Coordinates of C-alpha atoms and ligand atoms in Angstrom, one line a residue:
X22 CA -50.1 151.1 42.4
X23 CA -48.1 153.1 45.0
X24 CA -49.2 151.0 48.0
X25 CA -50.3 147.4 48.7
X26 CA -53.3 147.8 51.0
X27 CA -55.6 145.0 49.9
X28 CA -56.0 142.2 47.3
X29 CA -59.6 143.3 46.7
X30 CA -59.6 145.3 43.5
X31 CA -56.4 143.9 42.0
X32 CA -56.8 142.6 38.4
X33 CA -55.6 139.1 37.4
X34 CA -52.6 140.2 35.3
X35 CA -51.3 142.3 38.2
X36 CA -51.6 139.4 40.6
X37 CA -50.0 137.0 38.0
X38 CA -47.1 139.5 37.5
X39 CA -46.5 139.6 41.3
X40 CA -46.5 135.8 41.5
X41 CA -44.1 135.5 38.5
X42 CA -41.7 137.9 40.1
X43 CA -42.0 136.2 43.4
X44 CA -41.3 132.8 41.7
X45 CA -38.0 134.3 40.3
X46 CA -37.1 135.5 43.8
X47 CA -37.9 132.0 45.2
X48 CA -35.4 130.5 42.7
X49 CA -32.8 133.1 43.4
X50 CA -33.1 132.7 47.2
X51 CA -32.6 128.9 46.8
X52 CA -29.5 129.5 44.7
X53 CA -28.2 132.1 47.1
X54 CA -27.9 134.7 44.3
X55 CA -30.2 137.4 45.5
X56 CA -29.9 140.9 44.1
X57 CA -28.4 143.0 47.0
X58 CA -28.5 146.5 45.7
X59 CA -32.0 147.0 44.3
X60 CA -33.1 148.9 47.4
X61 CA -29.7 150.4 48.4
X62 CA -30.2 153.8 50.0
X63 CA -33.9 153.0 50.7
X64 CA -35.3 152.7 54.3
X65 CA -37.9 150.2 55.2
X66 CA -39.7 150.5 58.6
X67 CA -41.6 147.6 60.1
X68 CA -44.3 149.1 62.3
X69 CA -46.2 146.2 64.0
X70 CA -48.9 147.1 66.5
X71 CA -49.8 143.4 66.8
X72 CA -47.5 140.4 67.4
X73 CA -45.9 138.7 64.5
X74 CA -43.2 136.0 63.9
X75 CA -43.4 135.2 60.1
X76 CA -44.6 138.5 58.5
X77 CA -42.2 140.8 60.4
X78 CA -39.2 138.6 60.1
X79 CA -39.8 137.9 56.4
X80 CA -40.2 141.6 55.6
X81 CA -36.9 142.2 57.4
X82 CA -35.2 139.5 55.5
X83 CA -36.8 140.6 52.2
X84 CA -35.7 144.2 52.7
X85 CA -32.1 143.2 53.7
X86 CA -31.7 140.8 50.8
X87 CA -32.6 143.7 48.4
X88 CA -30.1 146.0 50.2
X89 CA -32.5 148.3 52.1
X90 CA -31.8 149.7 55.6
X91 CA -34.4 147.9 57.7
X92 CA -35.7 149.2 61.0
X93 CA -38.0 147.2 63.2
X94 CA -39.8 149.8 65.3
X95 CA -40.5 148.3 68.8
X96 CA -44.0 149.6 69.3
X97 CA -44.2 148.4 72.9
X98 CA -41.3 150.7 73.8
X99 CA -42.2 153.6 71.6
X100 CA -44.0 156.8 72.3
X101 CA -47.2 155.1 71.3
X102 CA -47.3 154.1 75.0
X103 CA -47.3 157.8 75.9
X104 CA -50.4 158.5 74.0
X105 CA -49.0 159.4 70.6
X106 CA -51.6 158.7 67.9
X107 CA -51.0 156.5 64.8
X108 CA -51.0 159.5 62.5
X109 CA -48.5 161.4 64.7
X110 CA -46.3 158.3 64.7
X111 CA -46.6 158.2 60.9
X112 CA -45.7 161.8 60.4
X113 CA -42.7 161.3 62.6
X114 CA -41.5 158.4 60.4
X115 CA -42.4 160.5 57.3
X116 CA -40.1 163.2 58.5
X117 CA -37.3 160.7 58.8
X118 CA -37.7 160.0 55.0
X119 CA -38.9 156.4 55.3
X120 CA -39.4 154.9 51.8
X121 CA -41.4 151.7 52.6
X122 CA -43.7 151.4 55.6
X123 CA -44.9 147.9 56.6
X124 CA -47.7 148.2 59.1
X125 CA -49.8 145.7 61.1
X126 CA -52.6 147.1 63.2
X127 CA -55.6 145.8 65.1
X128 CA -57.9 148.3 63.3
X129 CA -59.2 147.5 59.9
X130 CA -58.3 150.3 57.5
X131 CA -55.4 151.7 59.5
X132 CA -52.8 151.1 56.7
X133 CA -55.2 152.8 54.2
X134 CA -55.5 155.8 56.5
X135 CA -51.7 156.0 56.9
X136 CA -51.2 155.8 53.1
X137 CA -53.0 159.1 52.8
X138 CA -50.7 160.8 55.2
X139 CA -47.2 159.6 54.4
X140 CA -45.0 159.8 51.3
X141 CA -43.7 156.3 51.8
X142 CA -45.2 153.3 50.0
X143 CA -47.4 151.6 52.6
X144 CA -47.8 147.8 52.8
X145 CA -50.6 146.2 54.8
X146 CA -49.1 143.4 56.9
X147 CA -52.5 142.6 58.4
X148 CA -55.3 145.1 59.6
X149 CA -57.9 143.8 61.9
X150 CA -60.3 141.4 60.2
X151 CA -59.9 143.2 56.9
X152 CA -56.9 141.9 54.8
X153 CA -53.4 140.4 54.9
X154 CA -52.5 140.8 51.2
X155 CA -48.9 139.4 51.2
X156 CA -50.2 136.3 53.0
X157 CA -52.6 135.6 50.1
X158 CA -49.8 136.1 47.6
X159 CA -47.5 133.6 49.4
X160 CA -50.4 131.2 49.7
X161 CA -51.2 131.5 46.0
X162 CA -47.5 131.1 45.0
X163 CA -47.3 127.9 47.1
X164 CA -50.4 126.5 45.6
X165 CA -49.2 127.3 42.0
X166 CA -45.9 125.6 42.7
X167 CA -47.7 122.4 43.6
X168 CA -50.7 122.4 41.3
X169 CA -49.3 124.4 38.4
X170 CA -52.2 126.8 38.2
X171 CA -54.9 128.4 40.3
X172 CA -57.9 128.4 38.0
X173 CA -60.6 125.7 38.6
X174 CA -58.9 124.3 41.7
X175 CA -61.2 123.5 44.6
X176 CA -59.9 125.3 47.7
X177 CA -61.4 124.7 51.1
X178 CA -60.7 127.4 53.7
X179 CA -61.6 126.0 57.1
X180 CA -62.2 127.2 60.6
X181 CA -62.6 130.7 62.0
X182 CA -63.2 132.5 58.8
X183 CA -65.2 135.2 60.5
X184 CA -62.2 136.8 62.3
X185 CA -59.6 136.0 59.6
X186 CA -58.0 138.7 57.4
X187 CA -56.0 135.8 55.8
X188 CA -59.3 134.2 54.7
X189 CA -60.6 137.5 53.2
X190 CA -57.4 138.2 51.2
X191 CA -57.3 134.6 50.0
X192 CA -61.0 134.6 49.0
X193 CA -60.5 137.8 46.9
X194 CA -57.2 136.5 45.3
X195 CA -58.4 132.9 44.6
X196 CA -61.8 133.9 43.1
X197 CA -60.1 136.6 41.0
X198 CA -57.7 134.0 39.6
X199 CA -60.5 131.6 38.8
X200 CA -60.4 129.1 41.6
X201 CA -63.5 127.7 43.3
X202 CA -63.4 128.7 47.0
X203 CA -65.3 126.9 49.8
X204 CA -65.4 128.1 53.3
X205 CA -66.0 125.5 56.0
X206 CA -66.9 126.1 59.6
X207 CA -69.6 126.4 62.3
X208 CA -72.3 129.0 61.4
X209 CA -71.0 131.3 64.2
X210 CA -67.6 131.6 62.5
X211 CA -68.8 132.2 58.9
X212 CA -69.0 135.9 58.0
X213 CA -72.4 137.3 57.0
X214 CA -71.0 138.7 53.7
X215 CA -69.6 135.3 52.6
X216 CA -72.4 134.4 50.2
X217 CA -72.1 137.8 48.5
X218 CA -68.4 137.2 47.9
X219 CA -69.1 134.2 45.7
X220 CA -67.8 131.4 47.9
X221 CA -69.6 128.1 48.7
X222 CA -70.4 127.6 52.4
X223 CA -70.3 124.3 54.3
X224 CA -70.8 123.5 57.9
X225 CA -69.2 120.0 57.9
X226 CA -65.7 118.9 57.0
X227 CA -67.1 115.9 55.2
X228 CA -69.0 118.0 52.7
X229 CA -66.6 120.9 52.6
X230 CA -63.5 118.8 51.9
X231 CA -65.1 116.4 49.4
X232 CA -62.9 116.5 46.3
X233 CA -60.8 119.5 47.5
X234 CA -57.4 120.1 45.9
X235 CA -56.2 122.4 48.7
X236 CA -57.2 122.4 52.4
X237 CA -56.3 125.6 54.2
X238 CA -56.7 125.6 58.0
X239 CA -57.2 128.7 60.2
X240 CA -56.7 129.1 63.9
X241 CA -59.4 130.3 66.3
X242 CA -58.5 134.0 66.6
X243 CA -59.6 134.3 70.2
X244 CA -58.0 137.8 70.5
X245 CA -60.8 139.1 68.1
X246 CA -63.6 137.2 69.9
X247 CA -64.1 139.8 72.7
X248 CA -67.6 139.6 74.0
X249 CA -68.4 136.7 71.7
X250 CA -68.6 133.0 72.3
X251 CA -65.2 131.2 72.3
X252 CA -65.6 127.6 71.2
X253 CA -64.1 125.0 73.4
X254 CA -60.8 123.7 71.8
X255 CA -61.7 120.1 72.3
X256 CA -65.1 120.4 70.7
X257 CA -63.7 122.4 67.9
X258 CA -61.1 119.8 67.1
X259 CA -63.7 117.0 67.1
X260 CA -65.8 118.7 64.5
X261 CA -63.4 120.9 62.5
X262 CA -59.9 120.0 63.5
X263 CA -58.0 118.5 60.5
X264 CA -56.8 114.9 61.2
X265 CA -56.2 112.0 58.9
X266 CA -59.8 110.9 58.9
X267 CA -61.1 114.3 57.8
X268 CA -58.3 114.8 55.3
X269 CA -59.3 111.6 53.6
X270 CA -62.5 113.4 52.3
X271 CA -60.3 115.6 50.1
X272 CA -58.5 114.5 46.9
X273 CA -55.7 112.0 47.6
X274 CA -53.1 114.5 46.4
X275 CA -54.6 117.5 48.3
X276 CA -52.1 119.7 50.0
X277 CA -52.5 121.1 53.5
X278 CA -51.8 124.7 54.3
X279 CA -51.8 126.9 57.4
X280 CA -50.8 130.6 57.6
X281 CA -49.5 130.1 61.2
X282 CA -49.4 130.5 64.0
X283 CA -50.8 127.0 64.5
X284 CA -52.6 125.7 67.5
X285 CA -51.8 122.0 67.3
X286 CA -54.6 119.8 68.5
X287 CA -57.2 122.6 68.0
X288 CA -57.6 123.3 64.3
X289 CA -54.9 120.8 63.1
X290 CA -53.5 117.5 64.3
X291 CA -49.7 117.4 64.7
X292 CA -49.4 114.4 62.5
X293 CA -51.0 116.3 59.6
X294 CA -49.1 119.5 60.2
X295 CA -45.8 117.6 60.1
X296 CA -46.7 115.3 57.2
X297 CA -43.8 115.7 54.8
X298 CA -45.9 114.9 51.7
X299 CA -49.2 116.6 52.4
X300 CA -48.2 119.6 54.5
X301 CA -46.7 122.6 52.7
X302 CA -46.7 124.8 55.7
X303 CA -42.9 125.2 55.7
X304 CA -42.9 126.1 52.0
X305 CA -45.5 128.8 52.7
X306 CA -43.0 130.5 55.0
X307 CA -40.2 130.2 52.4
X308 CA -42.5 131.7 49.8
X309 CA -43.3 134.5 52.2
X310 CA -39.8 135.9 51.9
X311 CA -39.9 135.6 48.0
X312 CA -43.4 137.3 47.8
X313 CA -42.3 140.2 50.1
X314 CA -39.2 140.7 48.0
X315 CA -41.4 140.9 44.9
X316 CA -43.7 143.4 46.6
X317 CA -40.9 145.6 47.8
X318 CA -39.3 145.5 44.3
X319 CA -42.5 146.5 42.5
X320 CA -43.4 149.3 45.0
X321 CA -39.8 150.7 44.9
X322 CA -40.3 151.3 41.2
X323 CA -43.1 153.8 42.0
X324 CA -41.6 155.6 45.0
X325 CA -42.4 159.3 45.2
X326 CA -39.4 160.3 47.3
X327 CA -36.1 160.4 45.5
X328 CA -33.9 159.4 48.4
X329 CA -32.0 156.7 46.6
X330 CA -28.2 157.2 47.0
Ligands
CP28 N1 -49.3 134.3 59.0 C1 -48.9 135.4 59.8 O1 -49.3 136.5 59.5 O2 -48.0 135.0 60.8 P1 -47.5 136.1 61.9 O3 -48.6 136.5 62.7 O4 -46.5 135.3 62.7 O5 -46.8 137.2 61.1

């Protein structure tokens, strides 16, 4: 495909190819032998309308490691503040012959809309509560490195699933690749469409984590709870925060994941987040760079504009 807008709709061989290429980049990154001219002459623009630490930085690193010119557009000091629309901003960037446009936006569907208006390859870096496809890829790669495969694993995604684009992309990817996906949280934070997606739903950590191979924690996304009830952090931690006692329900070799940013003491106890054996949170960030390199590499093969020098 020309863009990466969502995981939903991707076929297993396509996902497996992306993960295989990302695994190669992970090995190259560790050896310090990354290819530096694959994207020479290409321009990548990071257009983030919402805050980010991991995604924006790793797309910047990924682009630079492949030789692209990378521009981080500072939305807070751009003409968006003077009332310029998303589409006018996009056509301005289009006129500057941008090749790869990485966008994060609070509105679900904004990257898809943009992809119809620009010649650049558009990559969804998180849109509202819809999807965060590169996060699901890096999560899958991290799981595969630890468990050797994705099919038939029991993966528990816990916490605020309702507001989580990370959860939606992970559900689509993991089910497509043959894993058994459970979602665990209070009824108020489980999306209505969950059962239709083919996941198992649990409202206690004891039941949801029983026999799990992977425990994936999500933060309470308070910025998307406008008008709704915001659970108290202390109460949430008591029932759904991952600590040693709750992790003991899962398999003894279960790995612990978190997409970040973490709220320690709310959805995860510090001792678990920092556990050198069970927690793979640092490795998720490392795999983020590798996966984004793989995505840029693959999309660059189908670019419409011939601006390569
Ligand atoms: N996981 C994730 O998307 O992190 P950032 O918001 O820091 O990019």
